[in-house]
XYZ file of C-alpha atoms in Angstrom:
605
model
C -27.413 2.426 -0.536
C -28.516 6.027 -0.811
C -31.742 6.978 -2.597
C -31.673 9.029 -5.797
C -33.404 11.938 -4.036
C -30.715 12.027 -1.340
C -28.007 11.933 -3.963
C -29.588 14.698 -6.012
C -30.102 16.917 -2.983
C -26.481 16.573 -1.919
C -25.119 17.102 -5.412
C -27.274 20.204 -5.633
C -25.672 21.449 -2.420
C -22.261 21.070 -4.036
C -23.395 22.803 -7.212
C -24.884 25.667 -5.219
C -21.595 26.120 -3.369
C -19.703 26.147 -6.648
C -22.163 28.574 -8.137
C -22.084 30.948 -5.195
C -18.330 31.241 -5.241
C -18.081 31.550 -8.996
C -20.834 33.591 -10.600
C -23.784 33.716 -8.270
C -25.677 31.343 -10.545
C -25.903 27.578 -10.762
C -22.784 26.015 -12.283
C -22.900 23.798 -15.310
C -22.111 20.138 -14.634
C -18.378 19.507 -14.515
C -17.546 23.119 -13.742
C -15.033 22.154 -11.087
C -13.217 19.865 -13.484
C -12.659 22.634 -16.051
C -8.908 23.322 -16.024
C -9.381 26.936 -17.136
C -11.477 27.924 -14.156
C -10.671 25.378 -11.460
C -8.077 27.375 -9.530
C -10.149 30.545 -9.468
C -13.287 28.746 -8.357
C -11.476 26.749 -5.697
C -9.782 29.853 -4.296
C -13.187 31.494 -4.011
C -14.518 28.375 -2.283
C -11.601 28.434 0.161
C -12.263 32.098 0.949
C -15.750 31.187 2.179
C -14.579 28.364 4.455
C -14.258 28.869 8.195
C -10.834 28.426 9.761
C -12.070 25.242 11.433
C -13.162 23.836 8.067
C -9.785 24.732 6.567
C -7.874 22.991 9.332
C -10.074 19.918 8.963
C -9.312 19.641 5.245
C -5.673 18.996 6.104
C -6.427 15.772 7.991
C -6.899 12.208 6.729
C -8.166 10.081 9.621
C -8.971 6.480 10.486
C -12.391 5.627 11.833
C -13.835 2.323 13.048
C -16.851 0.677 11.500
C -18.420 -0.763 8.374
C -20.981 2.063 8.183
C -20.638 5.845 8.320
C -23.699 6.190 10.561
C -24.513 2.780 12.065
C -21.323 0.916 12.996
C -21.309 -2.013 15.393
C -21.271 -1.179 19.092
C -17.659 -2.330 19.487
C -16.642 0.132 16.773
C -18.664 2.923 18.393
C -16.763 2.204 21.599
C -13.424 2.304 19.780
C -14.332 5.591 18.083
C -15.351 7.135 21.397
C -12.120 6.002 23.053
C -9.780 7.174 20.278
C -11.600 10.059 18.576
C -14.368 11.159 20.930
C -17.133 10.578 18.380
C -19.436 7.647 17.702
C -19.279 7.416 13.908
C -17.512 8.576 10.762
C -20.352 11.004 10.079
C -19.958 12.550 13.536
C -16.192 12.888 13.044
C -16.704 14.656 9.722
C -19.287 16.999 11.249
C -17.068 17.851 14.229
C -13.629 18.069 12.639
C -14.438 18.689 8.929
C -11.760 16.173 7.934
C -10.764 16.235 4.279
C -10.063 12.535 4.014
C -10.547 9.112 5.597
C -8.248 6.094 5.376
C -9.655 2.567 5.354
C -8.125 -0.357 7.255
C -9.230 -3.970 7.516
C -8.540 -3.913 11.285
C -10.859 -0.917 11.633
C -13.607 -3.061 10.047
C -13.927 -0.736 7.054
C -13.399 -3.391 4.393
C -15.689 -6.388 4.865
C -16.772 -6.776 1.251
C -17.042 -4.612 -1.878
C -20.733 -3.706 -1.531
C -20.327 -2.786 2.136
C -17.296 -0.638 1.263
C -19.318 1.141 -1.431
C -22.066 1.912 1.088
C -19.507 3.160 3.623
C -17.916 5.391 0.988
C -21.289 6.841 0.023
C -22.141 7.482 3.673
C -18.864 9.320 4.152
C -19.470 11.454 1.072
C -23.001 12.263 2.247
C -21.563 13.423 5.557
C -19.034 15.635 3.763
C -21.706 17.223 1.598
C -23.918 17.857 4.641
C -21.394 20.244 6.185
C -21.603 24.071 6.301
C -19.436 24.094 3.158
C -20.375 20.933 1.233
C -17.103 19.180 0.412
C -16.449 15.642 -0.843
C -13.732 13.573 0.833
C -10.617 11.838 -0.384
C -11.028 8.211 0.676
C -7.739 6.354 0.734
C -6.193 3.006 1.588
C -2.938 1.057 1.309
C -3.722 -1.331 -1.537
C -0.170 -2.069 -2.648
C -1.091 -5.709 -3.391
C 1.230 -8.519 -2.390
C 1.895 -8.319 1.354
C 0.068 -4.999 1.930
C -3.567 -5.269 0.960
C -6.640 -3.849 2.740
C -9.374 -4.929 0.310
C -9.429 -8.667 -0.240
C -11.407 -11.258 -2.158
C -13.755 -11.158 -3.994
C -11.820 -8.122 -5.262
C -8.975 -9.008 -7.622
C -5.651 -9.425 -5.822
C -2.599 -8.667 -7.943
C 1.030 -9.679 -7.474
C 2.930 -7.226 -5.277
C 5.706 -4.866 -6.286
C 8.739 -7.174 -6.068
C 6.851 -9.896 -7.917
C 6.097 -7.414 -10.693
C 9.751 -6.385 -10.579
C 10.681 -10.040 -11.108
C 8.308 -10.189 -14.062
C 10.033 -7.136 -15.500
C 7.065 -6.127 -17.645
C 6.041 -2.491 -17.454
C 2.880 -3.307 -19.368
C 1.994 -5.906 -16.720
C 2.681 -3.330 -13.995
C 0.489 -0.786 -15.718
C -2.297 -3.305 -16.327
C -2.173 -4.418 -12.684
C -2.487 -0.786 -11.580
C -5.337 -0.111 -13.983
C -7.334 -3.135 -12.821
C -6.669 -2.422 -9.153
C -7.529 1.242 -9.635
C -10.785 0.476 -11.451
C -11.906 -1.815 -8.627
C -10.988 0.721 -5.934
C -12.837 3.471 -7.809
C -15.936 1.272 -8.028
C -16.108 0.922 -4.236
C -15.544 4.613 -3.586
C -11.833 4.584 -2.726
C -10.401 7.442 -4.747
C -6.795 7.573 -3.497
C -4.382 4.660 -3.235
C -1.187 4.861 -1.214
C 0.771 3.010 -3.897
C 3.114 2.359 -5.599
C 5.951 1.884 -3.148
C 8.817 3.767 -4.797
C 11.628 2.710 -2.465
C 14.709 0.982 -3.879
C 15.316 -2.017 -1.605
C 19.109 -2.282 -1.467
C 19.196 -3.667 2.085
C 18.172 -7.338 2.480
C 17.711 -6.708 6.221
C 15.127 -3.973 5.626
C 12.312 -4.912 8.028
C 9.605 -2.618 6.654
C 9.990 -2.486 2.849
C 11.456 -5.699 1.376
C 9.054 -7.155 -1.191
C 6.976 -3.962 -1.107
C 9.707 -2.545 -3.366
C 10.011 -3.354 -7.077
C 13.694 -4.165 -6.578
C 17.262 -2.991 -6.049
C 17.981 -1.388 -9.426
C 16.970 2.307 -9.354
C 16.262 2.585 -13.074
C 14.246 -0.633 -13.193
C 12.247 0.504 -10.155
C 11.703 3.913 -11.758
C 10.227 2.298 -14.863
C 7.853 0.121 -12.860
C 6.791 3.040 -10.654
C 5.937 5.186 -13.673
C 3.957 2.317 -15.224
C 1.941 1.758 -12.054
C 1.247 5.475 -11.614
C -0.146 5.614 -15.146
C -2.182 2.460 -14.532
C -3.777 3.648 -11.298
C -4.457 7.158 -12.540
C -5.882 5.992 -15.870
C -8.574 4.309 -13.765
C -9.581 7.658 -12.264
C -8.019 7.397 -8.824
C -5.099 9.259 -7.267
C -1.816 7.383 -6.997
C 0.720 8.050 -4.230
C 4.465 7.421 -4.518
C 6.049 6.543 -1.200
C 8.147 6.945 0.977
C 10.037 10.124 0.046
C 13.015 10.604 0.050
C 13.480 6.798 0.012
C 13.065 4.091 2.661
C 14.930 1.268 0.915
C 18.205 1.142 2.843
C 17.356 0.816 6.516
C 17.386 -1.930 9.124
C 14.959 -0.071 11.408
C 11.171 -0.157 11.061
C 9.795 3.399 11.188
C 6.615 2.046 12.787
C 8.627 1.318 15.934
C 11.747 3.508 15.692
C 13.447 6.329 13.783
C 15.574 4.949 10.933
C 18.710 6.674 9.670
C 19.685 6.542 6.001
C 23.413 7.178 5.620
C 23.504 7.745 1.866
C 25.562 10.705 0.669
C 23.810 13.296 -1.463
C 25.357 11.712 -4.570
C 24.217 8.242 -3.480
C 20.709 9.585 -2.878
C 20.634 11.046 -6.384
C 21.795 7.737 -7.868
C 19.862 5.240 -5.722
C 16.777 6.831 -4.169
C 15.749 9.746 -6.371
C 15.107 8.064 -9.772
C 11.740 6.438 -8.901
C 10.388 9.699 -7.451
C 11.592 11.657 -10.460
C 9.865 9.071 -12.668
C 6.645 9.329 -10.656
C 6.646 13.109 -10.986
C 7.312 12.859 -14.728
C 4.386 10.415 -14.981
C 2.051 12.985 -13.386
C 1.797 11.509 -9.894
C -1.076 12.990 -7.872
C 0.457 12.572 -4.409
C 3.740 11.760 -2.692
C 3.980 10.296 0.821
C 6.777 11.278 3.177
C 9.018 8.909 5.157
C 9.716 9.080 8.875
C 13.443 8.681 8.286
C 16.518 10.793 8.992
C 18.852 11.493 6.050
C 21.690 13.653 7.433
C 23.092 14.307 3.951
C 19.779 15.935 2.971
C 19.056 17.670 6.295
C 21.952 18.133 8.744
C 19.426 19.044 11.482
C 18.490 15.343 11.465
C 14.746 15.913 11.545
C 12.555 13.125 10.141
C 11.901 13.809 6.452
C 8.203 14.302 7.269
C 9.194 17.334 9.363
C 12.093 18.544 7.223
C 11.722 21.754 5.256
C 15.064 21.219 3.448
C 13.818 17.837 2.196
C 10.134 18.541 1.446
C 10.309 22.147 0.297
C 13.973 22.448 -0.701
C 14.331 19.175 -2.595
C 10.834 17.877 -3.416
C 9.115 21.163 -4.202
C 11.952 23.370 -5.451
C 14.562 21.011 -6.921
C 12.252 18.314 -8.286
C 9.547 20.832 -9.202
C 6.694 18.887 -7.631
C 3.501 20.857 -6.922
C 1.073 18.024 -6.182
C -0.244 16.860 -2.834
C 2.269 15.826 -0.165
C 0.851 13.494 2.492
C 2.635 12.322 5.617
C 3.023 8.688 6.462
C 0.914 7.831 9.516
C 1.567 10.278 12.332
C 0.909 7.463 14.790
C 4.193 5.774 13.823
C 7.016 5.967 16.344
C 9.488 7.294 13.767
C 7.806 10.704 13.647
C 6.997 10.865 17.383
C 10.517 10.229 18.666
C 11.808 13.812 18.602
C 8.692 15.964 19.109
C 5.340 15.717 20.880
C 2.091 14.879 19.115
C 0.990 18.521 19.369
C 4.124 19.758 17.548
C 4.382 17.119 14.833
C 1.478 18.352 12.638
C 2.579 21.982 12.938
C 6.169 21.156 11.987
C 4.971 18.965 9.106
C 2.946 21.842 7.652
C 5.886 24.195 8.074
C 8.075 21.653 6.256
C 5.753 21.647 3.226
C 3.215 18.878 3.875
C -0.406 19.216 2.704
C -2.181 16.242 4.289
C -1.709 15.015 7.862
C -2.383 11.272 7.949
C -3.840 9.372 10.870
C -2.575 11.247 13.964
C -2.760 9.264 17.230
C -5.149 11.891 18.647
C -7.150 13.859 16.103
C -8.298 16.275 18.796
C -4.751 17.089 19.921
C -3.422 17.493 16.375
C -6.434 19.401 15.019
C -6.405 21.872 17.899
C -2.626 22.269 17.666
C -2.885 23.312 14.021
C -5.847 25.590 14.769
C -3.897 27.282 17.575
C -0.798 27.640 15.385
C -2.808 29.471 12.721
C -4.602 31.674 15.247
C -1.292 32.625 16.876
C 0.366 33.374 13.560
C 2.942 30.576 13.844
C 1.452 29.235 10.597
C -0.124 31.798 8.306
C -3.610 31.215 6.960
C -2.156 31.797 3.511
C 0.161 28.820 4.082
C -2.659 26.406 4.862
C -4.678 27.865 1.981
C -1.877 26.665 -0.336
C -2.299 23.111 0.927
C -6.096 23.253 0.826
C -5.929 24.427 -2.782
C -3.780 21.424 -3.705
C -6.164 19.074 -1.888
C -9.291 20.551 -3.480
C -7.623 20.644 -6.877
C -7.067 16.900 -6.576
C -10.676 16.350 -5.535
C -11.770 18.346 -8.558
C -9.496 16.374 -10.885
C -11.045 13.150 -9.610
C -14.529 14.456 -10.357
C -15.633 14.410 -6.724
C -17.321 17.804 -6.916
C -19.446 16.522 -9.793
C -20.466 13.138 -8.329
C -18.621 11.492 -5.435
C -21.015 8.540 -5.188
C -20.722 4.939 -6.393
C -23.376 2.308 -7.100
C -23.918 -1.377 -6.467
C -24.238 -1.849 -10.221
C -20.792 -0.319 -10.648
C -19.376 -2.682 -8.050
C -20.771 -5.696 -9.888
C -19.448 -4.456 -13.225
C -15.886 -3.834 -12.012
C -14.913 -5.821 -8.925
C -13.473 -9.339 -9.193
C -14.636 -9.840 -12.754
C -13.632 -12.939 -14.674
C -11.378 -10.930 -17.001
C -9.654 -9.186 -14.074
C -9.032 -12.465 -12.245
C -7.672 -14.074 -15.415
C -5.344 -11.116 -15.964
C -4.055 -11.436 -12.383
C -3.254 -15.124 -12.962
C -1.456 -14.351 -16.243
C 0.591 -11.573 -14.681
C 1.491 -13.760 -11.680
C 2.799 -16.516 -13.967
C 5.392 -14.075 -15.325
C 6.776 -13.395 -11.835
C 7.646 -16.781 -10.257
C 11.437 -17.130 -10.112
C 13.261 -20.476 -10.195
C 16.583 -20.238 -8.321
C 17.680 -23.880 -8.094
C 16.668 -27.070 -9.872
C 19.097 -29.849 -8.953
C 18.871 -32.797 -11.305
C 16.041 -31.103 -13.193
C 13.498 -32.359 -10.668
C 11.175 -29.624 -11.933
C 8.783 -29.592 -13.604
C 7.301 -32.200 -11.299
C 5.834 -35.103 -13.243
C 2.506 -36.432 -12.012
C 3.588 -39.904 -13.108
C 6.651 -40.045 -10.841
C 5.855 -37.403 -8.198
C 2.117 -37.485 -7.719
C 1.900 -37.752 -3.914
C 2.921 -34.456 -2.340
C 3.256 -33.086 1.164
C 2.957 -29.306 1.542
C 4.398 -27.888 4.760
C 5.637 -24.527 5.960
C 4.681 -21.121 7.238
C 1.084 -19.951 7.275
C 1.258 -16.184 7.925
C -2.052 -14.376 8.178
C -3.540 -13.183 4.911
C -2.578 -9.561 4.123
C -6.219 -8.818 3.366
C -7.780 -11.292 5.781
C -9.455 -13.124 2.901
C -6.928 -15.574 1.403
C -4.893 -18.596 2.442
C -3.622 -20.148 4.569
C -0.652 -20.732 2.237
C -0.148 -24.465 2.841
C -3.851 -25.113 2.229
C -3.858 -22.902 -0.858
C -0.824 -24.665 -2.324
C -2.193 -28.125 -1.572
C -5.498 -27.146 -3.174
C -3.730 -25.805 -6.259
C -1.744 -29.042 -6.679
C -4.883 -31.103 -6.194
C -6.609 -29.164 -8.969
C -3.594 -29.877 -11.176
C -4.031 -33.625 -10.675
C -1.685 -34.346 -7.772
C -2.548 -35.900 -4.414
C -1.481 -33.196 -1.972
C -1.686 -33.023 1.827
C -1.185 -29.784 3.804
C 0.576 -29.535 7.164
C 1.159 -26.116 8.721
C 4.521 -25.993 10.504
C 4.671 -22.251 11.154
C 7.411 -19.627 10.925
C 9.173 -21.125 13.960
C 8.498 -24.884 13.833
C 9.004 -26.760 17.094
C 10.870 -30.041 17.341
C 7.524 -31.790 17.695
C 6.194 -30.131 14.536
C 9.391 -30.968 12.645
C 9.051 -34.617 13.727
C 5.436 -34.581 12.563
C 6.497 -33.234 9.150
C 9.236 -35.856 8.812
C 6.734 -38.612 9.629
C 4.230 -37.188 7.149
C 6.891 -37.135 4.424
C 7.276 -40.938 4.556
C 5.926 -42.440 1.363
C 5.537 -39.068 -0.373
C 7.102 -38.397 -3.763
C 8.099 -34.803 -2.960
C 7.749 -32.228 -0.193
C 6.890 -28.594 -0.883
C 8.053 -26.210 1.879
C 6.810 -22.647 2.089
C 9.570 -20.613 3.795
C 9.091 -17.188 5.326
C 12.049 -14.809 5.908
C 14.482 -17.453 7.114
C 17.020 -16.037 9.576
C 20.352 -17.405 10.826
C 18.664 -18.863 13.903
C 15.343 -19.874 12.341
C 14.093 -23.386 13.024
C 12.766 -23.340 9.451
C 16.351 -24.286 8.538
C 16.116 -27.289 10.863
C 12.828 -28.297 9.249
C 14.305 -28.240 5.741
C 17.427 -30.162 6.893
C 15.284 -32.836 8.517
C 13.137 -33.195 5.423
C 16.171 -33.374 3.124
C 17.519 -36.181 5.347
C 14.449 -38.310 4.552
C 15.656 -38.652 0.962
C 12.357 -37.304 -0.395
C 12.954 -34.427 -2.879
C 12.420 -31.080 -1.139
C 11.199 -28.026 -3.072
C 11.141 -24.703 -1.243
C 9.056 -21.649 -2.122
C 10.104 -18.369 -0.500
C 6.701 -16.842 0.183
C 8.031 -13.431 1.247
C 11.610 -12.173 0.807
C 13.581 -14.073 -1.854
C 16.735 -14.266 0.289
C 15.732 -17.517 2.065
C 17.733 -19.800 -0.226
C 20.993 -18.326 1.118
C 20.229 -19.670 4.609
C 18.929 -23.110 3.672
C 20.809 -26.387 3.197
C 21.140 -27.794 -0.311
C 17.894 -29.274 -1.587
C 16.221 -30.299 -4.826
C 14.673 -27.032 -6.040
C 13.933 -23.544 -4.850
C 11.576 -20.810 -6.071
C 10.690 -17.274 -5.038
C 7.020 -16.249 -5.042
C 7.441 -12.848 -3.279
C 4.135 -13.110 -1.383
C 1.746 -15.609 0.137
C -1.454 -14.332 -1.470
C -3.376 -16.940 -3.417
C -2.649 -15.521 -6.876
C 1.121 -15.840 -6.385
C 0.929 -19.253 -4.701
C -1.263 -20.677 -7.459
C 1.208 -19.378 -10.051
C 4.099 -21.055 -8.213
C 2.159 -24.333 -8.174
C 1.563 -24.103 -11.930
C 5.275 -23.498 -12.479
C 6.253 -26.488 -10.302
C 3.753 -28.635 -12.205
C 5.043 -27.474 -15.580
C 1.740 -25.832 -16.485
C 3.665 -22.554 -16.775
C 7.336 -21.805 -17.328
C 9.300 -19.899 -14.680
C 9.781 -16.495 -16.264
C 10.695 -14.348 -13.256
C 14.175 -12.891 -12.798
C 15.528 -11.709 -9.455
C 14.969 -7.949 -9.038
C 17.325 -7.967 -6.021
C 20.620 -9.793 -5.447
C 20.720 -12.734 -3.065
C 23.943 -12.553 -1.061
C 25.807 -15.213 0.871
C 24.359 -15.339 4.383
C 27.691 -15.178 6.228
C 29.425 -12.855 3.741
C 27.189 -10.194 2.164
C 30.020 -9.152 -0.159
C 29.554 -12.461 -2.004
C 26.555 -12.541 -4.336
C 25.086 -16.013 -4.832
C 22.375 -14.981 -7.274
C 22.673 -11.587 -9.004
C 19.927 -9.255 -10.184
C 18.459 -10.775 -13.344
C 19.133 -14.380 -12.320
C 16.473 -16.998 -12.941
C 16.315 -20.499 -14.389
C 13.700 -21.780 -16.795
C 12.671 -24.969 -18.570
C-alpha cells in the first residue's frame, strides 16, 4: 500500500493542475466536483493536454498482472507480447490511457486487498504523468454468470435471478452492496446492469445475463440497479445498446443481426435504455450487432452514427459517456480492419474505446486521424470532456485512492453476505413438483445423491456446483454425496451415477443448458428409471425442463454461484419457500409456438 507522503504528493500534483487551469492559485478541496465550475475547469484542463494525452484518454485497456509495477514474470511476458510494455504503469506512461479494465484471466483480481493495491498503483501512475489524471478502473461485475471479483467479496444473484425475484428493492440493494464493495477496492466503473431483453431462448451470449423477456419489467429492474450502483459512488453502465436480446449469434465470435422493425425496437429493446437514462445512468455500452431497421448501411451499432448519434444522443437525449464493447470481439472486426474500427467508432459518437486487440495500432490510428483532419480535435475534446466529467463526479480528482481499512469495512461483511442469501431465497423458481415430493423431508428422504454439471466458477472462487449443493444439504441435516457427471456425461459416467443412486432416497441433478442432443437428457432418463425420485435444478438457463423427461420436481436457479445454489438447497429442504416467478417463457422444445410455462409462472408451498 502507498505511503501517506506518496499519496499527498500525488494529490498535490492534481490540485496544482486544477489550480493552474482555473485561477492560477491552489484549488480548494473538491473543486472539481463543484457542478457550477466543473465544465469550465475541465475544458481548461483539456486545453493544456497534449494531443497524445487526449488520444490516450479515449482508451480503456486490459493489462496483465496483480501489481501496477511488479507483476509476475509470466504477466510481464504477456504484456510485452500484446502491448509492448512490461507493466500497467509503463502502459499508462506510454499511451496515457484514460481507463483500465480488470479481468480474472489477466490476474488482476486475486483478492480484495491485492486489487486495492493494484488500483492504487494504477492511480499513482496516472497522477505521475505530464498532466496528472486519475483513471477510470472498470470491470464486468454483473454477478451471476459474469463475475470478475469473487469470494471473499459478496456475490449476488445475477440479473435473471433478480428478475425472477421481481423485487426492485432487492435489485437496488444488490447493486448498492456490489457497488460499495467495488468502490472499496478501487474499481470505480462497473459494466452492469445488462439491459438487454432476452426474448430468444437460443441467445448464446445473453440468456440469464438479462433480467427477463418483458421490456417493462426489465426496465424497472435496470433503473433500480443503476440507482443502487451509483448510490455507492461508482459509475454504472447499461449494455448492450441498442439491444442484444434477440440473437442466436455470439458477437464474441461473429456479427449478429437483429431483425426487429423500428416499431419492435421501440417496444422491445428501447424501454430498459430509456429507463437507465431516466435513472441518471453514467455510461452506456454499445453492441456489436447489426440492426438494419435502425441503420440500413448495416454497420455494427458500435460503428453506426445513425444509431449512436441519431438515436442515442439526439432522440433519447443521452449526453453521458458511451463506451464500446470490447474491440477485440469478432463482431466489430468483421467488416473493417483494427486500424479503422476506433476511428469509425469515434465518428459514430463513441467516447471510450474498450480493449482493442492492439493498443498500438488503435492508438496510432486515432492519432493519425486527428492529425490528418479526418477527426477534428474538437470532436475528441467532446469525448474527453464527458470522460473527465465522469471522473470528477466520482471524486477521482479529489482522492482516487483506497485503503486496506476501507476494504475490511466494506468487502464481504457479515451483513452483506446475509443480504445476498436473503435476496437469493426470493429468486429460486419451482416449475414442477409431482406428488408434492418437495419440500424434501429429512425423515423420509435423508440420503441424497447430487450429480450433474460442474461448470467453472464465473469468478474462479466458488463451486464446483455438485460439491456446493452436497455441502449445503449436509449442513441442513441430510446425508449427501456429490458426483460430477459434467455437461456431456458419457455412458460410463451415467452408469456410475445410476449405480450411486441405488439405496438413495432422492437424486438432485444440476442441469446446464440442455440441448436436443445433450446426454444430460440420457442421464436424467436413466436416473428416473431407477425409481428414485429425481429433482433437477437448472443452474443456468431455465429452459432445461422443456427438454427433459418427466421427473419428480424441477427448479430454476439461474446460475451456479454458491449463493444461488445454497438458496435452491434451502428451498428443496423447506427451509425457504420458492418465491421466484419465471421472467422468461419456457416454450415446448419441438414447437416454440407452444408455451409450457409462461412469464410469471412458479409454484410454491
